[in-house]
Coordinates of C-alpha atoms and ligand atoms in Angstrom, one line a residue:
M1 CA 29.0 6.4 24.0
E2 CA 25.3 6.2 24.1
T3 CA 23.6 2.8 23.7
I4 CA 22.3 2.1 20.3
I5 CA 19.4 -0.4 20.1
G6 CA 18.8 -2.6 17.1
I7 CA 15.2 -2.8 15.8
D8 CA 13.5 -5.2 13.4
L9 CA 10.4 -3.3 12.4
G10 CA 8.5 -6.1 10.7
T11 CA 5.2 -6.2 8.7
T12 CA 3.9 -8.8 11.2
N13 CA 6.2 -8.7 14.1
S14 CA 8.8 -6.3 15.5
L15 CA 11.7 -7.0 17.9
C16 CA 14.4 -5.1 19.7
A17 CA 17.9 -6.1 20.6
V18 CA 21.0 -4.6 22.1
F19 CA 24.7 -5.5 22.0
K20 CA 25.8 -6.2 25.6
D21 CA 28.8 -8.0 27.1
G22 CA 30.2 -8.9 23.7
K23 CA 27.1 -10.3 22.1
P24 CA 23.7 -9.3 20.8
I25 CA 20.7 -10.1 23.0
L26 CA 17.0 -9.6 22.6
I27 CA 14.9 -7.3 24.7
P28 CA 11.6 -8.6 26.1
N29 CA 8.5 -6.5 25.8
S30 CA 6.1 -5.6 28.7
E31 CA 4.6 -9.1 28.4
G32 CA 8.0 -10.8 28.6
Q33 CA 8.0 -11.7 24.9
F34 CA 10.5 -10.9 22.3
L35 CA 8.1 -10.7 19.4
T36 CA 5.7 -7.7 19.5
P37 CA 3.1 -8.0 16.8
S38 CA 3.1 -4.9 14.6
A39 CA -0.4 -4.0 15.5
V40 CA -1.9 -0.7 16.9
G41 CA -5.3 -0.4 18.4
M42 CA -7.5 1.8 20.6
V43 CA -9.3 0.8 23.7
D44 CA -11.1 3.4 25.8
E45 CA -9.4 6.1 23.8
K46 CA -6.0 4.7 24.8
V47 CA -3.5 3.1 22.5
I48 CA -2.7 -0.5 22.7
V49 CA 0.2 -2.1 20.9
G50 CA 1.2 -5.6 20.0
A51 CA -0.7 -8.9 20.8
A52 CA -3.6 -7.1 22.4
A53 CA -4.2 -5.0 19.3
K54 CA -3.9 -8.0 17.1
D55 CA -6.7 -9.7 19.1
L56 CA -8.8 -6.6 19.0
K57 CA -8.5 -6.6 15.2
V58 CA -10.5 -9.8 15.1
N59 CA -13.5 -8.5 17.0
K60 CA -13.4 -4.8 16.3
P61 CA -11.5 -4.4 13.1
E62 CA -12.3 -0.7 13.0
L63 CA -10.4 -0.2 16.2
A64 CA -7.1 -1.7 15.1
A65 CA -4.6 -1.5 12.3
L66 CA -2.2 -4.2 11.0
Y67 CA 0.3 -4.5 8.1
F68 CA 0.9 -0.8 7.8
K69 CA 4.5 -1.4 6.9
R70 CA 3.1 -2.4 3.5
N71 CA 2.0 1.2 3.1
M72 CA 5.3 2.9 4.0
G73 CA 6.2 5.5 1.5
T74 CA 2.6 5.9 0.2
D75 CA -0.3 8.2 0.8
S76 CA -2.5 5.7 2.5
D77 CA -4.1 6.5 5.8
F78 CA -5.4 4.2 8.5
K79 CA -8.5 4.9 10.6
I80 CA -8.4 3.6 14.1
G81 CA -11.6 4.6 15.8
K82 CA -11.9 8.3 15.3
K83 CA -8.3 8.9 14.7
V84 CA -6.4 8.9 11.4
F85 CA -2.8 7.9 11.1
N86 CA -0.4 7.3 8.3
A87 CA 2.1 4.4 8.1
P88 CA 5.1 6.2 9.5
E89 CA 3.0 7.4 12.5
L90 CA 1.8 3.9 13.2
S91 CA 5.3 2.6 12.8
A92 CA 6.4 5.3 15.2
V93 CA 3.9 4.0 17.8
I94 CA 5.6 0.6 17.5
L95 CA 9.1 2.1 17.7
K96 CA 8.1 4.2 20.7
T97 CA 6.9 1.1 22.5
L98 CA 10.1 -0.9 21.7
K99 CA 12.2 2.1 22.8
E100 CA 10.3 2.1 26.2
D101 CA 10.8 -1.7 26.5
A102 CA 14.5 -1.2 25.9
E103 CA 14.7 1.6 28.5
K104 CA 13.0 -0.5 31.1
F105 CA 15.3 -3.4 30.3
L106 CA 18.5 -1.3 30.3
G107 CA 17.5 1.0 33.1
H108 CA 18.4 4.2 31.2
E109 CA 17.2 6.4 28.4
V110 CA 17.7 5.2 24.9
K111 CA 18.0 7.7 22.0
D112 CA 19.8 5.9 19.2
A113 CA 18.7 3.1 17.0
V114 CA 19.6 1.0 14.0
I115 CA 16.4 0.0 12.2
T116 CA 16.2 -2.7 9.6
V117 CA 14.2 -2.5 6.3
P118 CA 13.7 -5.1 3.6
A119 CA 16.6 -4.9 1.2
Y120 CA 14.2 -4.3 -1.6
F121 CA 12.6 -1.3 0.1
N122 CA 12.9 1.7 -2.2
D123 CA 14.0 5.2 -1.4
H124 CA 10.5 6.4 -0.4
Q125 CA 10.0 3.4 1.9
R126 CA 13.4 3.9 3.6
K127 CA 12.8 7.6 4.2
A128 CA 9.4 6.8 5.6
T129 CA 11.1 4.4 8.0
K130 CA 13.6 7.0 9.0
L131 CA 10.8 9.4 9.5
A132 CA 9.0 6.9 11.8
G133 CA 12.1 6.7 13.9
K134 CA 12.2 10.5 14.2
I135 CA 8.5 10.7 15.1
A136 CA 9.2 8.1 17.9
G137 CA 12.0 10.3 19.2
L138 CA 14.8 8.1 18.0
N139 CA 17.9 9.1 16.3
V140 CA 18.2 6.6 13.5
K141 CA 21.9 5.9 13.2
R142 CA 21.6 3.6 10.4
I143 CA 19.0 1.9 8.2
I144 CA 20.2 -1.6 7.2
N145 CA 18.8 -4.3 5.0
E146 CA 17.1 -7.1 6.9
P147 CA 19.0 -10.0 5.1
T148 CA 22.3 -8.1 5.8
A149 CA 21.4 -7.9 9.4
A150 CA 20.7 -11.7 9.4
A151 CA 24.1 -12.2 7.6
L152 CA 25.8 -10.2 10.3
V153 CA 24.7 -12.6 13.0
Y154 CA 26.0 -15.6 11.0
G155 CA 29.2 -13.7 10.3
F156 CA 29.6 -12.6 13.9
H157 CA 29.3 -16.1 15.3
D158 CA 31.5 -17.7 12.6
Q159 CA 34.2 -15.1 11.9
D160 CA 36.9 -17.6 10.9
A161 CA 34.7 -19.3 8.3
D162 CA 35.4 -19.2 4.6
K163 CA 32.1 -19.8 2.9
K164 CA 29.3 -18.6 0.8
L165 CA 25.9 -18.1 2.3
M166 CA 22.5 -17.4 0.8
I167 CA 20.0 -15.7 3.0
I168 CA 16.3 -16.1 2.1
D169 CA 14.0 -13.8 4.1
L170 CA 10.3 -14.3 3.6
G171 CA 8.4 -12.3 6.2
G172 CA 4.8 -11.2 6.3
G173 CA 4.9 -8.8 3.5
T174 CA 8.3 -8.8 1.9
F175 CA 10.8 -11.1 0.3
D176 CA 14.6 -10.7 0.1
V177 CA 17.4 -12.8 -1.1
T178 CA 21.1 -12.0 -0.4
I179 CA 24.3 -13.8 -1.2
M180 CA 27.2 -13.2 1.2
E181 CA 30.8 -14.4 1.3
I182 CA 32.6 -14.7 4.7
F183 CA 36.3 -14.8 4.6
E184 CA 38.6 -14.1 7.6
G185 CA 36.1 -11.9 9.4
S186 CA 35.2 -9.9 6.3
L187 CA 31.6 -10.2 5.2
E188 CA 31.0 -9.2 1.7
I189 CA 27.5 -9.0 0.4
T190 CA 27.8 -9.8 -3.3
S191 CA 24.2 -9.6 -4.5
T192 CA 20.7 -8.8 -3.3
A193 CA 17.4 -9.2 -5.0
G194 CA 13.8 -9.3 -3.9
E195 CA 10.2 -8.1 -4.0
S196 CA 8.7 -5.6 -1.5
F197 CA 5.2 -6.9 -1.9
L198 CA 5.5 -10.6 -1.5
G199 CA 5.2 -12.3 1.9
G200 CA 3.4 -14.9 4.0
E201 CA 0.3 -12.6 4.2
D202 CA -0.1 -13.0 0.5
F203 CA -0.5 -16.8 1.0
T204 CA -3.1 -16.1 3.7
F205 CA -5.0 -13.7 1.5
R206 CA -5.0 -16.2 -1.4
M207 CA -6.4 -18.8 0.9
A208 CA -9.1 -16.5 2.1
A209 CA -10.0 -15.5 -1.4
W210 CA -10.3 -19.1 -2.5
T211 CA -12.3 -20.2 0.5
L212 CA -14.7 -17.3 0.2
Q213 CA -15.2 -18.0 -3.5
Q214 CA -15.9 -21.7 -2.7
A215 CA -18.5 -20.4 -0.2
G216 CA -20.1 -18.4 -2.9
M217 CA -18.8 -15.0 -1.8
N218 CA -16.7 -12.4 -3.5
F219 CA -13.4 -11.6 -1.9
E220 CA -13.2 -7.9 -2.8
M221 CA -16.7 -7.3 -1.6
V222 CA -15.9 -9.0 1.7
E223 CA -12.6 -7.1 2.0
F224 CA -14.2 -3.7 1.5
R225 CA -17.6 -4.1 2.9
K226 CA -17.5 -6.8 5.6
P227 CA -14.5 -6.0 7.9
E228 CA -15.6 -8.4 10.7
L229 CA -16.0 -11.3 8.3
M230 CA -12.7 -10.5 6.7
A231 CA -10.8 -10.2 9.9
R232 CA -12.1 -13.5 11.2
M233 CA -11.5 -15.2 7.8
L234 CA -7.9 -14.1 7.8
K235 CA -7.4 -15.4 11.3
L236 CA -8.8 -18.8 10.4
C237 CA -6.7 -19.0 7.2
E238 CA -3.6 -18.0 9.1
K239 CA -4.2 -20.9 11.5
A240 CA -5.0 -23.3 8.6
K241 CA -1.9 -22.2 6.7
R242 CA 0.3 -23.2 9.6
S243 CA -1.5 -26.5 10.1
F244 CA -0.4 -27.7 6.6
A245 CA 2.9 -28.5 8.3
D246 CA 1.4 -31.7 9.6
K247 CA -2.0 -32.0 7.8
E248 CA -2.9 -32.9 4.3
E249 CA -6.3 -31.3 4.5
V250 CA -7.6 -28.4 6.5
E251 CA -11.2 -27.3 7.2
I252 CA -12.0 -23.6 7.3
S253 CA -15.3 -22.4 8.8
I254 CA -17.1 -19.6 7.1
P255 CA -17.9 -16.7 9.3
D256 CA -21.1 -14.6 9.0
E257 CA -21.1 -10.8 8.5
K258 CA -20.5 -10.2 12.2
G259 CA -17.4 -12.5 12.1
E260 CA -19.2 -15.3 13.9
L261 CA -18.7 -18.8 12.7
T262 CA -21.5 -20.5 10.8
D263 CA -21.9 -24.3 10.3
Q264 CA -20.6 -23.9 6.7
K265 CA -17.1 -25.3 6.3
I266 CA -14.8 -25.5 3.3
S267 CA -12.0 -28.0 3.1
M268 CA -8.8 -27.3 1.4
S269 CA -6.2 -30.0 0.5
S270 CA -2.5 -29.3 0.5
E271 CA -2.6 -29.8 -3.3
Q272 CA -5.2 -27.1 -3.6
F273 CA -3.1 -24.8 -1.4
T274 CA -0.1 -25.5 -3.7
E275 CA -2.3 -24.7 -6.7
I276 CA -3.7 -21.4 -5.5
T277 CA -0.4 -20.1 -4.3
A278 CA 1.6 -21.3 -7.4
E279 CA 1.8 -17.8 -8.8
L280 CA 3.4 -16.6 -5.5
M281 CA 5.9 -19.4 -5.5
K282 CA 6.8 -18.5 -9.1
R283 CA 7.5 -15.0 -8.0
L284 CA 9.7 -16.3 -5.2
E285 CA 11.9 -18.1 -7.7
K286 CA 12.8 -15.1 -9.7
P287 CA 14.8 -13.1 -7.2
V288 CA 16.6 -16.3 -6.0
I289 CA 17.8 -17.0 -9.6
R290 CA 18.7 -13.3 -10.1
A291 CA 20.8 -13.1 -6.9
L292 CA 22.7 -16.2 -8.0
R293 CA 23.3 -14.9 -11.5
D294 CA 24.3 -11.4 -10.3
S295 CA 27.0 -12.9 -8.0
E296 CA 28.0 -15.4 -10.6
T297 CA 27.2 -18.3 -8.2
L298 CA 25.9 -21.7 -9.1
P299 CA 23.4 -23.3 -6.6
D300 CA 25.9 -25.9 -5.6
E301 CA 28.5 -23.3 -4.8
V302 CA 26.3 -22.0 -2.0
D303 CA 27.6 -23.6 1.2
E304 CA 24.6 -22.8 3.4
V305 CA 21.1 -21.6 2.7
I306 CA 19.8 -19.6 5.7
L307 CA 16.1 -19.2 6.2
V308 CA 14.8 -16.0 7.8
G309 CA 11.2 -14.9 8.4
G310 CA 8.2 -16.8 9.7
A311 CA 6.9 -17.6 6.2
T312 CA 10.0 -19.7 5.4
R313 CA 8.4 -22.3 7.7
M314 CA 6.0 -23.3 5.0
S315 CA 7.0 -26.6 3.5
L316 CA 6.3 -25.1 0.1
V317 CA 9.3 -22.8 0.7
T318 CA 11.6 -25.4 2.2
D319 CA 10.8 -27.9 -0.5
F320 CA 11.6 -25.3 -3.1
I321 CA 15.0 -24.6 -1.5
K322 CA 15.8 -28.3 -1.2
N323 CA 15.0 -28.9 -4.8
L324 CA 17.1 -26.0 -6.1
F325 CA 20.1 -26.3 -3.8
K326 CA 20.0 -30.1 -3.3
K327 CA 20.5 -29.5 0.4
D328 CA 18.6 -28.8 3.6
P329 CA 18.4 -25.2 4.5
C330 CA 20.0 -24.2 7.8
C331 CA 18.3 -22.3 10.6
E332 CA 21.1 -22.1 13.3
Y333 CA 19.5 -19.0 14.7
N334 CA 15.8 -18.5 15.2
P335 CA 14.5 -17.1 11.9
D336 CA 12.2 -14.7 13.8
Q337 CA 15.0 -13.2 15.9
V338 CA 18.0 -13.1 13.7
V339 CA 17.3 -9.8 12.0
A340 CA 16.9 -7.9 15.3
L341 CA 20.1 -9.5 16.7
G342 CA 21.9 -8.5 13.5
A343 CA 20.7 -4.9 13.9
A344 CA 22.4 -5.0 17.4
V345 CA 25.6 -6.3 15.8
Q346 CA 25.4 -3.4 13.4
A347 CA 25.0 -1.1 16.4
A348 CA 28.2 -2.6 17.8
L349 CA 30.0 -2.0 14.5
I350 CA 29.0 1.6 14.6
K351 CA 30.3 1.9 18.2
D352 CA 33.5 0.1 17.4
D353 CA 32.8 -2.4 20.1
Q354 CA 35.8 -4.6 20.8
A355 CA 33.9 -7.8 20.1
V356 CA 33.5 -6.8 16.5
E357 CA 36.8 -5.1 15.9
D358 CA 38.0 -7.7 13.4
M359 CA 34.8 -7.6 11.5
V360 CA 34.4 -5.7 8.2
M361 CA 31.2 -5.7 6.3
T362 CA 30.3 -4.4 2.8
D363 CA 26.8 -4.2 1.5
V364 CA 25.3 -3.5 -2.0
C365 CA 22.7 -1.4 -3.6
P366 CA 19.9 -3.9 -4.4
F367 CA 18.5 -2.2 -7.5
S368 CA 19.6 0.0 -10.4
L369 CA 19.1 3.7 -10.1
G370 CA 19.1 5.9 -13.1
T371 CA 17.5 8.6 -15.1
E372 CA 15.3 9.0 -18.2
V373 CA 17.0 9.7 -21.5
T374 CA 15.9 10.2 -25.1
K375 CA 17.4 8.1 -27.8
V376 CA 17.8 9.3 -31.4
F377 CA 16.9 6.9 -34.1
G378 CA 17.8 8.4 -37.5
H379 CA 15.8 11.7 -37.4
Q380 CA 13.5 10.6 -34.7
N381 CA 13.8 11.2 -31.0
Q382 CA 12.3 8.6 -28.8
D383 CA 12.1 9.4 -25.1
G384 CA 11.3 7.2 -22.1
Y385 CA 14.5 5.1 -22.0
F386 CA 16.2 4.2 -18.7
L387 CA 19.8 5.0 -18.2
P388 CA 21.2 3.4 -15.1
V389 CA 23.7 5.6 -13.2
I390 CA 24.2 3.2 -10.3
H391 CA 24.1 -0.4 -11.4
R392 CA 22.4 -2.9 -9.1
N393 CA 24.7 -4.7 -6.7
S394 CA 27.3 -1.9 -6.6
V395 CA 29.1 -1.9 -3.3
I396 CA 27.8 0.9 -1.1
P397 CA 28.4 3.7 -0.4
V398 CA 28.7 4.5 -4.1
S399 CA 28.8 7.6 -6.2
R400 CA 28.7 7.5 -10.0
E401 CA 28.4 9.9 -12.8
E402 CA 26.9 9.7 -16.3
V403 CA 27.0 12.5 -18.9
V404 CA 23.8 13.4 -20.8
Y405 CA 23.4 16.1 -23.4
T406 CA 20.9 18.8 -24.2
M407 CA 18.5 17.9 -27.1
Y408 CA 17.9 21.4 -28.5
D409 CA 19.8 24.6 -29.3
N410 CA 19.5 27.0 -26.4
Q411 CA 17.6 24.6 -24.3
R412 CA 17.0 26.3 -20.9
Q413 CA 15.1 23.6 -19.1
L414 CA 16.0 20.2 -18.0
N415 CA 14.2 17.7 -15.8
I416 CA 16.3 15.0 -14.4
E417 CA 13.8 12.3 -13.4
V418 CA 15.1 9.6 -11.1
F419 CA 14.0 6.0 -11.4
Q420 CA 14.7 2.7 -9.7
G421 CA 14.4 -0.6 -11.5
E422 CA 15.8 -2.9 -14.1
A423 CA 13.4 -2.3 -17.0
R424 CA 14.6 -0.7 -20.3
K425 CA 11.8 1.8 -20.3
V426 CA 11.3 4.2 -17.4
K427 CA 7.6 3.6 -17.4
D428 CA 8.2 0.1 -16.2
N429 CA 10.4 1.3 -13.3
I430 CA 9.5 3.2 -10.1
Q431 CA 9.8 6.9 -10.2
L432 CA 11.6 8.2 -7.1
G433 CA 11.6 11.9 -7.8
E434 CA 13.0 14.7 -10.0
L435 CA 15.4 17.5 -10.1
K436 CA 14.2 20.5 -12.2
I437 CA 16.7 23.0 -13.7
D438 CA 15.4 26.0 -15.7
D439 CA 18.4 28.2 -16.1
L440 CA 20.7 26.2 -18.4
P441 CA 23.1 28.5 -20.2
K442 CA 22.4 29.2 -23.8
H443 CA 24.3 26.8 -25.9
P444 CA 23.9 24.8 -29.1
K445 CA 22.4 21.3 -28.6
G446 CA 24.6 18.6 -27.3
M447 CA 25.8 20.5 -24.2
P448 CA 27.1 18.1 -21.6
I449 CA 25.4 17.7 -18.3
H450 CA 27.0 15.6 -15.6
V451 CA 24.5 13.7 -13.5
R452 CA 25.9 12.1 -10.3
F453 CA 24.0 9.7 -8.1
S454 CA 25.3 9.0 -4.6
Y455 CA 23.8 6.1 -2.6
D456 CA 24.8 6.1 1.0
M457 CA 25.1 3.3 3.7
N458 CA 21.5 3.9 4.7
G459 CA 20.3 3.3 1.1
I460 CA 19.4 6.9 0.7
L461 CA 20.0 8.6 -2.7
E462 CA 21.3 12.0 -3.5
V463 CA 21.3 13.4 -7.0
E464 CA 23.7 16.1 -8.2
V465 CA 23.8 17.8 -11.5
F466 CA 26.8 19.8 -12.7
I467 CA 26.8 21.9 -15.8
P468 CA 30.5 22.5 -16.9
E469 CA 29.4 25.3 -19.3
S470 CA 28.1 27.5 -16.4
G471 CA 30.0 25.9 -13.6
K472 CA 26.7 25.5 -11.7
K473 CA 25.8 22.7 -9.4
Y474 CA 22.3 21.5 -8.4
S475 CA 21.6 18.9 -5.9
T476 CA 18.8 17.2 -4.1
V477 CA 18.2 14.5 -1.6
L478 CA 15.1 13.1 -3.2
T479 CA 12.1 14.3 -1.4
N480 CA 9.4 14.0 -3.9
H481 CA 7.5 11.3 -2.1
A482 CA 3.9 11.3 -1.0
K483 CA 4.3 11.6 2.7
H484 CA 7.4 13.6 3.0
L485 CA 7.0 15.8 6.0
D486 CA 8.9 19.0 6.3
E487 CA 10.2 20.1 9.7
D488 CA 6.9 21.7 10.7
D489 CA 4.9 18.6 9.8
L490 CA 7.4 16.5 11.5
Q491 CA 7.0 18.4 14.7
E492 CA 3.2 18.1 14.4
A493 CA 3.5 14.3 14.0
V494 CA 5.9 14.1 17.0
E495 CA 3.4 16.0 19.1
K496 CA 0.5 13.9 17.8
I497 CA 2.2 10.7 18.9
Q498 CA 3.4 12.2 22.1
K499 CA -0.1 13.3 23.0
L500 CA -1.6 9.8 22.6
K501 CA -2.5 8.2 25.8
F502 CA -1.1 4.7 26.0
Y503 CA -2.9 1.9 27.8
P504 CA -1.0 1.3 31.1
R505 CA 1.5 -1.4 30.4
D506 CA 0.9 -3.4 33.5
D507 CA -2.8 -3.6 32.7
L508 CA -2.2 -4.6 29.1
R509 CA -1.5 -8.2 29.8
N510 CA -4.9 -8.6 31.5
R511 CA -6.6 -6.6 28.9
R512 CA -5.1 -8.9 26.3
L513 CA -6.6 -11.9 27.9
L514 CA -10.0 -10.2 27.8
L515 CA -9.6 -9.2 24.1
F516 CA -8.4 -12.7 23.3
A517 CA -11.4 -14.3 25.1
E518 CA -13.7 -11.9 23.3
S519 CA -12.1 -12.9 20.0
V520 CA -12.9 -16.5 20.7
V521 CA -16.6 -15.9 21.3
G522 CA -17.4 -15.7 17.6
E523 CA -15.9 -19.1 17.0
L524 CA -18.2 -21.0 19.4
N525 CA -21.6 -22.6 19.2
V526 CA -24.4 -20.9 21.2
Y527 CA -24.1 -23.0 24.4
E528 CA -20.3 -22.7 24.6
R529 CA -20.7 -19.1 23.8
Q530 CA -23.0 -18.4 26.7
S531 CA -20.8 -20.0 29.3
L532 CA -17.7 -18.2 28.0
E533 CA -19.5 -14.9 27.9
E534 CA -20.5 -15.3 31.5
L535 CA -16.9 -15.8 32.5
I536 CA -15.7 -12.9 30.5
D537 CA -18.3 -10.7 32.2
T538 CA -17.0 -11.8 35.7
F539 CA -13.4 -11.4 34.6
E540 CA -14.1 -7.9 33.4
T541 CA -15.8 -7.0 36.6
A542 CA -13.0 -8.4 38.6
L543 CA -10.5 -6.6 36.5
N544 CA -12.1 -3.3 37.2
S545 CA -12.7 -4.1 40.9
G546 CA -9.1 -4.0 41.9
D547 CA -9.7 -7.0 44.2
K548 CA -6.6 -9.2 43.7
D549 CA -8.0 -12.5 44.9
Y550 CA -11.2 -12.1 43.1
F551 CA -9.3 -11.2 40.0
E552 CA -7.0 -14.2 40.2
S553 CA -9.7 -16.7 40.7
T554 CA -11.8 -15.4 37.8
Q555 CA -8.7 -15.3 35.6
N556 CA -8.0 -18.9 36.4
H557 CA -11.6 -19.9 35.5
L558 CA -11.4 -18.1 32.3
L559 CA -8.0 -19.7 31.3
V560 CA -9.3 -23.2 32.1
K561 CA -12.5 -22.5 30.2
L562 CA -10.6 -21.3 27.1
S563 CA -8.5 -24.4 27.2
S564 CA -11.5 -26.7 27.5
L565 CA -13.1 -25.0 24.5
G566 CA -10.0 -25.8 22.4
H567 CA -8.7 -22.2 22.4
P568 CA -6.0 -22.1 25.0
Y569 CA -4.6 -18.7 25.7
K570 CA -1.0 -18.4 24.9
S571 CA 0.9 -15.6 26.6
N572 CA 3.2 -15.9 23.6
P573 CA 0.8 -15.2 20.7
E574 CA 2.9 -16.4 17.9
G575 CA 4.1 -19.5 19.7
L576 CA 7.4 -19.0 17.9
T577 CA 9.9 -17.7 20.3
E578 CA 10.3 -20.5 22.8
Ligands
ADP1 P1 7.8 -9.8 9.3 O1 9.3 -9.8 9.4 O2 7.3 -9.3 8.0 O3 7.1 -9.1 10.4 P2 7.8 -12.5 10.2 O4 9.1 -13.0 9.9 O5 7.4 -12.4 11.6 O6 7.3 -11.3 9.3 O7 6.8 -13.6 9.5 C1 5.4 -13.4 9.5 C2 4.8 -14.3 8.5 O8 5.2 -15.7 8.7 C3 3.3 -14.3 8.5 O9 2.8 -14.2 7.2 C4 3.0 -15.6 9.1 O10 1.7 -16.1 8.6 C5 4.1 -16.5 8.6 N1 4.3 -17.7 9.5 C6 4.8 -17.6 10.8 N2 4.8 -18.9 11.3 C7 4.4 -19.7 10.3 C8 4.3 -21.1 10.1 N3 4.5 -21.9 11.2 N4 3.8 -21.6 9.0 C9 3.5 -20.8 7.9 N5 3.7 -19.5 8.0 C10 4.1 -18.9 9.1
MG2 MG1 11.2 -9.7 9.1

């Protein structure tokens, strides 16, 4: 059977893993790193992916895109230089790169993949992810929830355990909470809750907004009109955010419009950080409480709280967990890597690998799915009510039916609108799509209509309507989302991505050093700046000359200079994977 790779396609970072010799292992990228920043940029009309693109974003924000996962399933476009991409296309660029890394690592072609998504991703976002896989030339065998993937790693390594785990996954842009029970090799997810627009980046944005405000600037104006300033500000806030781990107060320099640092500095205390992010922490609390309630679990019944995702490193988050559960969270496996490793375990399950033959896993549908109904109050009809067909935390795959009735005599038309959410009124839930029927048989009002929802292992919903009176069936896999591409569009997207010229991988490492050094320039005073710029110029010349000795010596000079300026170059940009 073909190899299936496991991919964690993150908002901030993406990783790839494979199940080999009885265990999941990570696959390094062309720079030898496991984490590939989810960033796409253009240099000399060629695509660069990962750390180099992330550095490019600081100096030339118009030439790179980040955080596009936040726009999966929406209409938004991203402009990179002269080219325009949507979120699935940019995700496809990342997936294609990971696929190539895997092929190089394994020494053969790879076609199949398991891709993880935040548990709280809705139908549109999941389909957009599947689409990204297709555009990248991957056959997406399964879409699985990120916390479920993390749970699989814990379950795989501890198959004989009998315990309850809570997985808390706070990444760059999404937040998921999952409760799982392990018992004699069977892993049962009992509840999942979350928010698909809450992550570490929101903390960074809040910091940037507050700092700019203190400096007398308006965040929105900067965000929309001053991309260089904004990109630098976010980079500085990201660094400051991390330094709260061992500092009570951080100083953030204010960049000018070109993104270069001025003498103005704003200091932020850890209390202020806590205050400006209090609303985010409140939002974090809700899904945790709900997941506990849904699985009828008390905090002290949770044996282990497992942290996943880079943003769980914030002491705000660990303190919150300690307070609630009265115990230290556990990170037996690297929180950045565990999701990708779990995707590889899922791949092994699909392939019936011997190493997982005693493992059984069940997952749940994280949210309620239902339709709109009209309620009758006396003589008054009131529409807009939500009727759940699949209740949240039902074990998947699941298929359930509800019966609704026509409202009028000889009613010919019916619109089954499909919603996701927990609110009583549909207007407060997310609309996923609709199924229109305009040939109902003539019949007095009150004719029964059977509405069946089926939610599969990938978290994709199918809606089926059956009219007993006429014996007719109508069905749809919901497609009513903004960026749904039909086969022709898909082919076009595949060709568009195939046609892109990628920056030669072997040169990317050096190009990254150059982009990194350029991104540092804006943070220096005028004298430091001049001396660094001279070295960058020589390095660039050496890079283009093809003279190995000359190149190596200028490279060394540049590395030493960067360190002496307090901006050492790390080949591992996140500094997280050691
Ligand atoms: P994703 O899965 O969404 O790609 P990650 O799990 O890689 O995200 O987490 C990225 C987020 O974690 C970013 O918002 C980043 O700022 C944050 N992060 C990473 N390391 C730290 C740290 N040491 N302190 C605070 N936040 C961190
Ligand atoms: Mg993640």
